[in-house]
Amino acid sequence: MRVERPDSGPPAVRPAVVSCGVGPDLSGAFSDSWPYVFHMSERPVDVASAGENVAGEAPVAEPDAVTDDTTVQGDVELERTIGLVGGLAIGIGTMIGAGIFVFPGLAAENAGLAATLSFAIGGLVALLVALPTSELATAMPRSGGGYYFVSRGMGTAFGAVVGLGLWLGLMFAAAFYLVGLGHYASAVFAELGVGLPFDPVVGIGLLFGVALTALSIAGTENTAALQNVVVGVLLVVLTAFLSYGVLDAVGVFGRGSVPEAFFSRGHVPVLSTAALVFTSYLGFAQVATVAGEIKQPGRNLPLAMVGSVVVVTAFYVVTIFVATSAFGADRLGQFGETAMVEVARDLLGLPGAVAILGAGLLATFSSANASILSASRAVYALSRDALLPRRASEVNLRFGTPHVALLAAGGPILVLVVTGQVELLAEVASFLHLVMYGLLCVALLVLRRRDPEWYTPSFRVPGYPVVPALGAIASAALIPFMQPASIGIGVIVMLLAYGWYRYYAGDVSLRGDV
């Protein structure tokens, strides 16, 4: 995102029409002539904003114009710098971690080879939420993602709970990823026989936390470019490894180890395992969190969110197939969270084990990178709406980034990393995301029913109203399968968020005007 101050007045706004080539067949989901032309409305959201917070700050007015390349706010032009590849990298990079490097052993122990179906069900549920979120994002391509959509669709109180919960949830998740990165780095040193006189887990997590926060402050382009490279290398490594594993499993190399019984553990464990592994899919909505910086949002936002879910689901299904074929469900379950390292060692020896550990490093790195970026944009959006102090939405005129918001995200993350105990907080993050996902689907139903004049999305959910209704139900249905402690902490976070809203900004109203 770059900030420019014209010499006199805002820059001229071009008609926002984007021509593109042939895209995937979503059969009429996009308005008019998809996949050939997309129309982005230049009209901003009409918000009945009113009131002030306790500091006397009112919500910042909506942008004067929103186009495919810029957002114009008075005499400031915010340039959109993240393209389709960058959007896919954020979505894929956030998700493609736990489903490959944590869950295969646990999932196979619970459901056997049928765990492939569990991951497919998780991907389907994610898709049921990604489609409604895509529609909301093309109607309101602003930074803040789920918070922005819920606050404009359902009012300030719901938005405050989602926004503050999203901020905290992403910080919990980022700390979890950074500690995981430290564990993978430590394991790489151990595999290579390199002895260290200290425990590198927390130190490496802190080092990368500081580096990623500083990189984000220096420019969104830098963060997006790094994310593209990391995710690209990760996908190449995983594609090569999984392709070899599939050929080995089906007997091309002479071993032929595909298990005969698909439902070796029965049918019921398939659903419980789907609930367990769904935390692997809590990442596609981060694309919407940086919607204000996505180029050609009418085209790129839906493709990035839906595409990232489809790509990650395919990798997860193939991963559990290869892992279960290599060892069988019983033995794979004994390996626990290191299952894929042992699968790689079995297939390719020490080089395979080191390669998968390296891929785990890349996966946790990319997840932490995307989470820090998304958490800062949640703070930025809350601040502009007067739900947090206005200073948090300051934009650095040199780098064009919300540096205060990035520090508000990166600082607490480092404190959490120091504790080294973030597993429970990671599931709390999952709980808060599921609440947001359910409310996003409800917000879409509300906005479609109210049909405000400003609500003109370029992408509309196919199968409305069934798809958003199922998305809301599926999100709520997964919550009871979580640990009671995670649910309890998540509820406390939501109550505290609502209490903060009532105290700090109880008079602020943000609901989209009809």
Short mmCIF file of C-alpha atoms in Angstrom, two decimals:
data_model
loop_
_atom_site.label_atom_id
_atom_site.label_comp_id
_atom_site.label_asym_id
_atom_site.label_seq_id
_atom_site.Cartn_x
_atom_site.Cartn_y
_atom_site.Cartn_z
CA MET A 1 0.00 0.00 0.00
CA ARG A 2 1.48 3.35 -1.03
CA VAL A 3 0.28 6.75 0.16
CA GLU A 4 0.42 9.67 -2.23
CA ARG A 5 -0.52 13.27 -1.55
CA PRO A 6 -1.46 15.04 -4.79
CA ASP A 7 -0.62 18.69 -5.19
CA SER A 8 -4.26 19.70 -5.43
CA GLY A 9 -7.30 17.62 -4.74
CA PRO A 10 -7.84 13.91 -5.10
CA PRO A 11 -6.69 12.15 -8.24
CA ALA A 12 -9.13 11.50 -10.99
CA VAL A 13 -11.06 8.28 -10.66
CA ARG A 14 -11.14 6.08 -13.71
CA PRO A 15 -14.12 3.89 -14.53
CA ALA A 16 -13.36 0.61 -12.80
CA VAL A 17 -13.77 -2.01 -15.51
CA VAL A 18 -11.32 -4.87 -15.68
CA SER A 19 -10.87 -7.13 -18.64
CA CYS A 20 -9.39 -10.56 -18.12
CA GLY A 21 -8.97 -13.90 -19.74
CA VAL A 22 -10.77 -17.12 -19.15
CA GLY A 23 -11.15 -18.14 -15.50
CA PRO A 24 -12.60 -21.11 -13.65
CA ASP A 25 -16.21 -22.02 -14.36
CA LEU A 26 -18.41 -20.82 -11.52
CA SER A 27 -21.49 -20.92 -13.76
CA GLY A 28 -23.00 -17.51 -13.34
CA ALA A 29 -21.81 -16.78 -9.83
CA PHE A 30 -20.34 -13.51 -11.06
CA SER A 31 -22.71 -10.89 -12.32
CA ASP A 32 -23.14 -10.21 -16.00
CA SER A 33 -20.37 -11.65 -18.19
CA TRP A 34 -18.02 -13.61 -15.94
CA PRO A 35 -15.31 -14.60 -16.69
CA TYR A 36 -14.73 -11.77 -19.15
CA VAL A 37 -15.54 -8.47 -17.40
CA PHE A 38 -15.82 -7.46 -13.75
CA HIS A 39 -17.42 -4.24 -12.56
CA MET A 40 -16.27 -2.64 -9.32
CA SER A 41 -18.60 0.02 -8.00
CA GLU A 42 -16.95 3.38 -7.33
CA ARG A 43 -19.60 4.12 -4.74
CA PRO A 44 -18.45 3.52 -1.16
CA VAL A 45 -20.55 1.89 1.53
CA ASP A 46 -23.22 4.25 2.88
CA VAL A 47 -22.84 3.97 6.64
CA ALA A 48 -25.12 5.61 9.16
CA SER A 49 -22.11 6.41 11.35
CA ALA A 50 -22.86 8.49 14.40
CA GLY A 51 -21.60 9.15 17.90
CA GLU A 52 -18.17 9.43 19.46
CA ASN A 53 -16.00 7.29 21.70
CA VAL A 54 -14.90 8.36 25.17
CA ALA A 55 -11.92 10.19 23.63
CA GLY A 56 -14.25 12.32 21.50
CA GLU A 57 -13.28 10.56 18.26
CA ALA A 58 -15.89 9.82 15.59
CA PRO A 59 -15.61 7.12 12.91
CA VAL A 60 -13.60 8.17 9.86
CA ALA A 61 -15.77 8.87 6.83
CA GLU A 62 -16.01 6.19 4.18
CA PRO A 63 -13.70 6.58 1.14
CA ASP A 64 -14.69 9.03 -1.56
CA ALA A 65 -14.16 6.39 -4.22
CA VAL A 66 -13.03 2.77 -4.50
CA THR A 67 -11.57 1.44 -7.73
CA ASP A 68 -9.70 -1.66 -8.82
CA ASP A 69 -6.34 -0.01 -8.18
CA THR A 70 -6.83 2.59 -5.46
CA THR A 71 -8.99 3.79 -2.59
CA VAL A 72 -9.37 7.58 -2.54
CA GLN A 73 -9.86 9.25 0.87
CA GLY A 74 -9.85 13.05 0.59
CA ASP A 75 -6.36 14.04 -0.54
CA VAL A 76 -4.86 10.62 0.18
CA GLU A 77 -4.71 7.81 -2.36
CA LEU A 78 -4.10 4.31 -1.03
CA GLU A 79 -2.78 2.07 -3.76
CA ARG A 80 -3.76 -1.60 -3.94
CA THR A 81 -0.56 -3.62 -4.23
CA ILE A 82 -1.52 -7.30 -3.70
CA GLY A 83 -2.50 -9.25 -6.81
CA LEU A 84 -4.19 -12.63 -7.27
CA VAL A 85 -0.98 -14.57 -6.64
CA GLY A 86 -0.39 -12.58 -3.45
CA GLY A 87 -3.95 -13.20 -2.28
CA LEU A 88 -3.63 -16.94 -2.93
CA ALA A 89 -0.29 -16.94 -1.10
CA ILE A 90 -1.87 -15.35 1.98
CA GLY A 91 -4.76 -17.84 2.02
CA ILE A 92 -2.69 -20.93 1.22
CA GLY A 93 0.25 -19.84 3.33
CA THR A 94 -1.94 -19.40 6.41
CA MET A 95 -3.70 -22.75 6.01
CA ILE A 96 -1.16 -25.19 4.64
CA GLY A 97 0.46 -26.19 7.89
CA ALA A 98 -1.36 -28.17 10.55
CA GLY A 99 -3.15 -30.44 8.08
CA ILE A 100 0.19 -31.70 6.77
CA PHE A 101 2.66 -31.29 9.62
CA VAL A 102 0.49 -31.92 12.71
CA PHE A 103 -2.74 -33.81 12.03
CA PRO A 104 -1.98 -36.81 9.74
CA GLY A 105 -0.98 -39.15 12.58
CA LEU A 106 -3.84 -38.08 14.85
CA ALA A 107 -6.40 -38.20 12.04
CA ALA A 108 -5.30 -41.61 10.79
CA GLU A 109 -5.42 -43.05 14.30
CA ASN A 110 -9.01 -41.84 14.69
CA ALA A 111 -10.45 -42.67 11.26
CA GLY A 112 -7.93 -44.72 9.30
CA LEU A 113 -7.78 -44.13 5.55
CA ALA A 114 -11.26 -42.56 5.82
CA ALA A 115 -9.51 -39.54 7.34
CA THR A 116 -9.14 -38.47 3.71
CA LEU A 117 -12.92 -38.02 3.75
CA SER A 118 -12.64 -36.08 7.03
CA PHE A 119 -10.32 -33.56 5.39
CA ALA A 120 -12.65 -33.36 2.39
CA ILE A 121 -15.58 -32.59 4.71
CA GLY A 122 -13.51 -29.90 6.43
CA GLY A 123 -12.75 -28.37 3.04
CA LEU A 124 -16.44 -28.43 2.12
CA VAL A 125 -17.39 -26.59 5.31
CA ALA A 126 -14.65 -24.03 4.64
CA LEU A 127 -15.99 -23.58 1.12
CA LEU A 128 -19.51 -22.98 2.48
CA VAL A 129 -18.07 -20.02 4.41
CA ALA A 130 -15.60 -18.86 1.75
CA LEU A 131 -18.35 -18.30 -0.83
CA PRO A 132 -20.46 -15.92 1.34
CA THR A 133 -17.28 -14.16 2.49
CA SER A 134 -16.30 -13.65 -1.14
CA GLU A 135 -19.61 -11.94 -1.90
CA LEU A 136 -19.27 -9.64 1.11
CA ALA A 137 -15.68 -8.83 0.18
CA THR A 138 -16.51 -7.75 -3.38
CA ALA A 139 -19.25 -5.47 -2.03
CA MET A 140 -16.98 -4.03 0.69
CA PRO A 141 -13.31 -4.41 -0.35
CA ARG A 142 -11.87 -2.77 2.78
CA SER A 143 -9.18 -3.69 5.25
CA GLY A 144 -10.64 -5.38 8.31
CA GLY A 145 -12.32 -8.31 6.57
CA GLY A 146 -14.82 -10.15 8.76
CA TYR A 147 -15.02 -7.28 11.25
CA TYR A 148 -15.91 -4.78 8.56
CA PHE A 149 -18.53 -7.01 6.96
CA VAL A 150 -20.25 -7.93 10.23
CA SER A 151 -20.27 -4.36 11.58
CA ARG A 152 -21.86 -3.03 8.36
CA GLY A 153 -24.33 -5.87 8.13
CA MET A 154 -25.32 -6.45 11.75
CA GLY A 155 -24.29 -3.34 13.66
CA THR A 156 -21.49 -2.05 15.84
CA ALA A 157 -21.87 -4.40 18.82
CA PHE A 158 -21.53 -7.55 16.72
CA GLY A 159 -18.70 -5.93 14.77
CA ALA A 160 -16.80 -4.98 17.93
CA VAL A 161 -16.97 -8.53 19.30
CA VAL A 162 -15.80 -9.96 15.98
CA GLY A 163 -13.12 -7.33 15.39
CA LEU A 164 -11.53 -7.41 18.83
CA GLY A 165 -11.85 -11.20 18.87
CA LEU A 166 -10.20 -11.39 15.44
CA TRP A 167 -7.31 -9.22 16.59
CA LEU A 168 -6.68 -11.33 19.68
CA GLY A 169 -7.31 -14.61 17.85
CA LEU A 170 -4.79 -13.80 15.14
CA MET A 171 -2.21 -12.83 17.75
CA PHE A 172 -2.76 -16.17 19.52
CA ALA A 173 -2.43 -18.01 16.20
CA ALA A 174 0.69 -16.09 15.15
CA ALA A 175 2.39 -16.88 18.47
CA PHE A 176 1.51 -20.55 18.01
CA TYR A 177 3.04 -20.54 14.51
CA LEU A 178 6.21 -18.80 15.69
CA VAL A 179 6.72 -21.28 18.51
CA GLY A 180 6.08 -24.08 16.01
CA LEU A 181 8.69 -22.55 13.73
CA GLY A 182 11.16 -22.72 16.60
CA HIS A 183 10.36 -26.40 17.18
CA TYR A 184 10.88 -27.24 13.51
CA ALA A 185 14.17 -25.34 13.43
CA SER A 186 15.31 -27.25 16.51
CA ALA A 187 14.34 -30.55 14.86
CA VAL A 188 16.31 -29.65 11.71
CA PHE A 189 19.43 -29.04 13.80
CA ALA A 190 18.88 -32.37 15.55
CA GLU A 191 18.50 -34.27 12.25
CA LEU A 192 21.70 -32.72 10.94
CA GLY A 193 23.55 -33.60 14.14
CA VAL A 194 24.18 -29.97 15.08
CA GLY A 195 24.29 -29.54 18.85
CA LEU A 196 23.25 -26.22 20.36
CA PRO A 197 24.16 -25.05 23.89
CA PHE A 198 20.68 -23.53 24.35
CA ASP A 199 17.03 -24.24 23.52
CA PRO A 200 16.42 -22.42 20.21
CA VAL A 201 12.61 -22.67 20.22
CA VAL A 202 11.70 -19.38 21.92
CA GLY A 203 14.74 -17.49 20.64
CA ILE A 204 14.06 -18.35 16.99
CA GLY A 205 10.35 -17.57 17.44
CA LEU A 206 11.18 -14.13 18.84
CA LEU A 207 13.74 -13.43 16.12
CA PHE A 208 11.30 -14.17 13.32
CA GLY A 209 8.47 -12.33 15.10
CA VAL A 210 10.54 -9.14 15.22
CA ALA A 211 11.76 -9.61 11.64
CA LEU A 212 8.29 -10.18 10.18
CA THR A 213 6.80 -7.20 12.02
CA ALA A 214 9.62 -4.95 10.80
CA LEU A 215 9.23 -6.26 7.25
CA SER A 216 5.49 -5.51 7.28
CA ILE A 217 6.14 -1.97 8.50
CA ALA A 218 8.63 -1.44 5.66
CA GLY A 219 5.92 -2.12 3.06
CA THR A 220 3.09 -4.48 2.18
CA GLU A 221 4.80 -5.17 -1.15
CA ASN A 222 7.76 -6.64 0.73
CA THR A 223 5.56 -8.87 2.86
CA ALA A 224 3.52 -10.04 -0.14
CA ALA A 225 6.63 -10.73 -2.23
CA LEU A 226 8.20 -12.79 0.56
CA GLN A 227 4.94 -14.67 1.09
CA ASN A 228 4.76 -15.49 -2.62
CA VAL A 229 8.29 -16.92 -2.64
CA VAL A 230 7.88 -18.93 0.57
CA VAL A 231 4.54 -20.43 -0.45
CA GLY A 232 5.83 -21.16 -3.96
CA VAL A 233 8.84 -23.09 -2.65
CA LEU A 234 6.66 -24.90 -0.09
CA LEU A 235 4.19 -26.04 -2.74
CA VAL A 236 6.99 -27.26 -5.03
CA VAL A 237 8.54 -29.34 -2.22
CA LEU A 238 5.20 -30.80 -1.13
CA THR A 239 4.10 -31.54 -4.71
CA ALA A 240 7.32 -33.44 -5.43
CA PHE A 241 7.16 -35.39 -2.18
CA LEU A 242 3.45 -36.25 -2.39
CA SER A 243 3.71 -37.23 -6.07
CA TYR A 244 6.47 -39.68 -5.18
CA GLY A 245 4.39 -40.96 -2.27
CA VAL A 246 1.29 -41.55 -4.42
CA LEU A 247 3.32 -43.42 -7.07
CA ASP A 248 4.85 -45.53 -4.33
CA ALA A 249 1.46 -46.26 -2.75
CA VAL A 250 -0.16 -47.45 -5.98
CA GLY A 251 2.75 -49.73 -6.82
CA VAL A 252 4.53 -47.84 -9.62
CA PHE A 253 7.77 -48.35 -7.69
CA GLY A 254 6.89 -51.91 -6.78
CA ARG A 255 5.70 -51.48 -3.18
CA GLY A 256 1.94 -50.99 -3.62
CA SER A 257 0.84 -50.21 -0.07
CA VAL A 258 -2.68 -48.76 -0.41
CA PRO A 259 -4.79 -50.00 2.55
CA GLU A 260 -7.69 -52.25 1.57
CA ALA A 261 -10.28 -51.14 4.16
CA PHE A 262 -11.41 -47.53 3.75
CA PHE A 263 -13.65 -47.33 6.85
CA SER A 264 -11.36 -49.41 9.08
CA ARG A 265 -12.46 -47.40 12.14
CA GLY A 266 -16.14 -47.16 11.18
CA HIS A 267 -18.18 -44.23 9.94
CA VAL A 268 -18.75 -42.08 13.05
CA PRO A 269 -15.04 -41.22 13.57
CA VAL A 270 -15.03 -39.57 10.14
CA LEU A 271 -17.18 -36.71 11.46
CA SER A 272 -15.39 -36.29 14.78
CA THR A 273 -12.07 -36.23 12.92
CA ALA A 274 -13.46 -33.60 10.53
CA ALA A 275 -14.13 -31.38 13.55
CA LEU A 276 -10.60 -32.02 14.82
CA VAL A 277 -8.86 -31.11 11.57
CA PHE A 278 -11.06 -28.12 10.69
CA THR A 279 -8.60 -25.87 12.49
CA SER A 280 -6.38 -26.51 9.44
CA TYR A 281 -8.77 -24.40 7.36
CA LEU A 282 -8.87 -21.28 9.51
CA GLY A 283 -6.96 -19.10 7.08
CA PHE A 284 -8.85 -18.27 3.90
CA ALA A 285 -10.65 -15.34 5.58
CA GLN A 286 -7.29 -13.63 6.16
CA VAL A 287 -7.43 -12.71 2.47
CA ALA A 288 -10.53 -10.63 3.21
CA THR A 289 -8.74 -8.95 6.12
CA VAL A 290 -6.41 -7.25 3.63
CA ALA A 291 -9.17 -6.67 1.06
CA GLY A 292 -8.37 -2.96 1.04
CA GLU A 293 -4.99 -3.77 -0.53
CA ILE A 294 -6.08 -6.38 -3.09
CA LYS A 295 -5.89 -5.24 -6.71
CA GLN A 296 -9.00 -5.83 -8.84
CA PRO A 297 -10.93 -7.03 -5.77
CA GLY A 298 -14.07 -7.95 -7.73
CA ARG A 299 -12.05 -10.65 -9.48
CA ASN A 300 -9.16 -11.48 -7.17
CA LEU A 301 -10.90 -11.72 -3.79
CA PRO A 302 -13.28 -14.59 -4.70
CA LEU A 303 -10.61 -16.42 -6.68
CA ALA A 304 -8.07 -16.10 -3.85
CA MET A 305 -10.45 -17.25 -1.09
CA VAL A 306 -12.18 -20.07 -2.95
CA GLY A 307 -8.99 -21.08 -4.75
CA SER A 308 -6.95 -21.31 -1.56
CA VAL A 309 -9.56 -23.60 0.05
CA VAL A 310 -9.62 -25.90 -3.01
CA VAL A 311 -5.81 -26.09 -3.29
CA VAL A 312 -5.26 -26.74 0.41
CA THR A 313 -8.03 -29.38 0.55
CA ALA A 314 -6.40 -31.27 -2.33
CA PHE A 315 -3.02 -31.24 -0.59
CA TYR A 316 -4.54 -32.41 2.71
CA VAL A 317 -6.44 -35.31 1.13
CA VAL A 318 -3.37 -36.53 -0.77
CA THR A 319 -1.20 -36.14 2.35
CA ILE A 320 -3.36 -38.39 4.52
CA PHE A 321 -3.57 -40.94 1.68
CA VAL A 322 0.22 -41.10 1.33
CA ALA A 323 0.82 -41.17 5.08
CA THR A 324 -1.72 -43.94 5.77
CA SER A 325 -0.45 -45.97 2.83
CA ALA A 326 3.14 -45.78 4.09
CA PHE A 327 2.59 -47.11 7.61
CA GLY A 328 -1.06 -47.98 8.20
CA ALA A 329 -3.33 -46.19 10.63
CA ASP A 330 -2.16 -47.90 13.83
CA ARG A 331 1.55 -47.26 13.42
CA LEU A 332 1.03 -43.79 11.97
CA GLY A 333 -0.97 -42.85 15.07
CA GLN A 334 1.99 -43.83 17.27
CA PHE A 335 4.14 -41.15 15.62
CA GLY A 336 1.71 -38.39 16.62
CA GLU A 337 2.68 -34.91 15.42
CA THR A 338 5.93 -36.10 13.80
CA ALA A 339 4.14 -38.57 11.52
CA MET A 340 5.00 -36.86 8.23
CA VAL A 341 8.69 -36.67 9.11
CA GLU A 342 8.69 -40.44 9.62
CA VAL A 343 6.76 -40.97 6.37
CA ALA A 344 9.36 -38.91 4.50
CA ARG A 345 12.18 -40.83 6.20
CA ASP A 346 10.56 -44.13 5.18
CA LEU A 347 10.19 -43.04 1.54
CA LEU A 348 13.38 -41.06 0.97
CA GLY A 349 15.64 -41.59 3.96
CA LEU A 350 17.37 -38.77 5.85
CA PRO A 351 17.14 -36.31 2.91
CA GLY A 352 13.36 -36.80 2.90
CA ALA A 353 13.09 -36.19 6.63
CA VAL A 354 15.17 -33.01 6.40
CA ALA A 355 13.16 -31.82 3.38
CA ILE A 356 9.84 -32.22 5.23
CA LEU A 357 11.24 -30.49 8.30
CA GLY A 358 12.33 -27.66 6.02
CA ALA A 359 8.85 -27.55 4.52
CA GLY A 360 7.44 -27.37 8.05
CA LEU A 361 9.67 -24.37 8.68
CA LEU A 362 8.32 -22.67 5.57
CA ALA A 363 4.73 -23.51 6.49
CA THR A 364 4.93 -22.08 10.01
CA PHE A 365 6.83 -19.07 8.69
CA SER A 366 4.20 -18.27 6.06
CA SER A 367 1.35 -18.78 8.54
CA ALA A 368 2.96 -16.41 11.05
CA ASN A 369 3.67 -13.84 8.33
CA ALA A 370 0.06 -13.80 7.11
CA SER A 371 -1.36 -13.75 10.64
CA ILE A 372 0.71 -10.73 11.72
CA LEU A 373 -0.32 -8.83 8.59
CA SER A 374 -4.01 -9.69 9.07
CA ALA A 375 -4.02 -8.89 12.81
CA SER A 376 -2.66 -5.41 12.10
CA ARG A 377 -5.39 -4.74 9.53
CA ALA A 378 -8.05 -5.68 12.08
CA VAL A 379 -6.56 -3.08 14.48
CA TYR A 380 -6.41 -0.54 11.65
CA ALA A 381 -10.09 -1.00 10.80
CA LEU A 382 -11.22 -0.89 14.44
CA SER A 383 -9.29 2.32 14.98
CA ARG A 384 -10.77 4.05 11.94
CA ASP A 385 -14.22 3.20 13.27
CA ALA A 386 -13.41 4.76 16.69
CA LEU A 387 -13.57 1.42 18.50
CA LEU A 388 -9.86 1.78 19.33
CA PRO A 389 -7.81 4.99 19.72
CA ARG A 390 -7.38 6.89 16.44
CA ARG A 391 -3.60 6.74 16.69
CA ALA A 392 -3.73 3.01 15.89
CA SER A 393 -4.83 3.78 12.31
CA GLU A 394 -2.01 6.17 11.50
CA VAL A 395 -0.39 5.42 8.16
CA ASN A 396 3.35 5.86 7.76
CA LEU A 397 3.81 8.30 4.87
CA ARG A 398 7.22 6.87 3.99
CA PHE A 399 6.23 3.21 3.78
CA GLY A 400 2.45 3.50 3.32
CA THR A 401 1.71 1.00 6.11
CA PRO A 402 -0.25 1.24 9.37
CA HIS A 403 2.86 1.06 11.55
CA VAL A 404 1.09 1.61 14.89
CA ALA A 405 -1.40 -1.15 14.13
CA LEU A 406 1.47 -3.48 13.19
CA LEU A 407 3.21 -2.75 16.49
CA ALA A 408 -0.09 -3.32 18.32
CA ALA A 409 -0.17 -6.78 16.74
CA GLY A 410 3.53 -7.69 16.76
CA GLY A 411 4.33 -6.53 20.31
CA PRO A 412 1.83 -8.76 22.18
CA ILE A 413 2.71 -11.68 19.89
CA LEU A 414 6.32 -11.52 21.11
CA VAL A 415 5.14 -11.57 24.72
CA LEU A 416 3.06 -14.69 24.00
CA VAL A 417 6.01 -16.37 22.26
CA VAL A 418 8.18 -15.90 25.36
CA THR A 419 5.77 -18.06 27.36
CA GLY A 420 6.25 -20.94 24.91
CA GLN A 421 2.84 -22.32 25.97
CA VAL A 422 0.46 -21.36 23.18
CA GLU A 423 -1.33 -24.60 22.19
CA LEU A 424 -4.48 -23.75 24.14
CA LEU A 425 -4.51 -20.19 22.77
CA ALA A 426 -4.31 -21.61 19.24
CA GLU A 427 -7.59 -23.47 19.77
CA VAL A 428 -9.10 -20.32 21.29
CA ALA A 429 -8.19 -18.63 18.01
CA SER A 430 -10.05 -21.39 16.19
CA PHE A 431 -13.11 -20.84 18.37
CA LEU A 432 -13.11 -17.10 17.70
CA HIS A 433 -12.75 -17.73 13.97
CA LEU A 434 -15.69 -20.14 13.95
CA VAL A 435 -17.85 -17.51 15.67
CA MET A 436 -16.79 -14.98 13.03
CA TYR A 437 -17.49 -17.44 10.20
CA GLY A 438 -21.00 -18.09 11.46
CA LEU A 439 -21.72 -14.36 11.80
CA LEU A 440 -20.34 -13.67 8.32
CA CYS A 441 -22.91 -16.06 6.85
CA VAL A 442 -25.66 -14.46 8.93
CA ALA A 443 -24.51 -10.97 7.85
CA LEU A 444 -24.89 -11.99 4.21
CA LEU A 445 -28.44 -13.20 4.84
CA VAL A 446 -29.26 -9.93 6.63
CA LEU A 447 -27.83 -7.73 3.86
CA ARG A 448 -29.59 -9.68 1.12
CA ARG A 449 -32.87 -9.30 3.00
CA ARG A 450 -32.40 -5.56 3.65
CA ASP A 451 -31.00 -4.99 0.14
CA PRO A 452 -29.39 -1.55 0.79
CA GLU A 453 -28.68 0.56 -2.27
CA TRP A 454 -24.90 0.43 -1.75
CA TYR A 455 -24.77 -3.38 -1.62
CA THR A 456 -23.72 -4.21 -5.18
CA PRO A 457 -21.30 -7.19 -5.05
CA SER A 458 -19.71 -8.34 -8.30
CA PHE A 459 -19.78 -11.93 -7.01
CA ARG A 460 -22.98 -13.54 -5.73
CA VAL A 461 -23.14 -16.80 -3.83
CA PRO A 462 -24.50 -19.65 -5.93
CA GLY A 463 -27.22 -21.60 -4.15
CA TYR A 464 -28.42 -18.69 -1.99
CA PRO A 465 -29.83 -18.86 0.70
CA VAL A 466 -28.91 -22.52 1.28
CA VAL A 467 -25.14 -22.07 1.08
CA PRO A 468 -24.80 -19.26 3.68
CA ALA A 469 -27.34 -20.96 5.96
CA LEU A 470 -25.38 -24.21 5.83
CA GLY A 471 -22.15 -22.29 6.41
CA ALA A 472 -23.54 -20.72 9.59
CA ILE A 473 -24.91 -24.04 10.86
CA ALA A 474 -21.70 -25.96 10.07
CA SER A 475 -19.53 -23.35 11.83
CA ALA A 476 -21.66 -23.52 14.98
CA ALA A 477 -21.83 -27.33 14.87
CA LEU A 478 -18.04 -27.69 15.09
CA ILE A 479 -17.69 -25.67 18.30
CA PRO A 480 -18.97 -28.40 20.70
CA PHE A 481 -16.14 -30.67 19.55
CA MET A 482 -13.52 -28.27 20.96
CA GLN A 483 -11.95 -28.43 24.41
CA PRO A 484 -14.14 -26.90 27.15
CA ALA A 485 -11.21 -24.72 28.28
CA SER A 486 -10.86 -23.25 24.78
CA ILE A 487 -14.58 -22.53 24.57
CA GLY A 488 -14.53 -20.95 28.04
CA ILE A 489 -11.59 -18.66 27.26
CA GLY A 490 -13.14 -17.74 23.92
CA VAL A 491 -16.43 -16.77 25.58
CA ILE A 492 -14.52 -14.66 28.12
CA VAL A 493 -12.69 -12.89 25.27
CA MET A 494 -16.03 -12.14 23.59
CA LEU A 495 -17.53 -10.79 26.83
CA LEU A 496 -14.49 -8.59 27.41
CA ALA A 497 -14.71 -7.32 23.82
CA TYR A 498 -18.37 -6.41 24.31
CA GLY A 499 -17.54 -4.75 27.64
CA TRP A 500 -14.82 -2.67 25.96
CA TYR A 501 -17.25 -1.60 23.25
CA ARG A 502 -19.88 -0.53 25.80
CA TYR A 503 -17.31 1.43 27.80
CA TYR A 504 -15.20 2.96 25.03
CA ALA A 505 -17.55 3.35 22.05
CA GLY A 506 -21.09 2.62 23.23
CA ASP A 507 -22.44 5.67 21.37
CA VAL A 508 -20.78 4.77 18.05
CA SER A 509 -23.07 3.43 15.32
CA LEU A 510 -21.70 1.86 12.13
CA ARG A 511 -24.58 -0.07 10.62
CA GLY A 512 -24.79 0.24 6.84
CA ASP A 513 -27.54 2.68 5.89
CA VAL A 514 -30.49 1.33 3.92
#
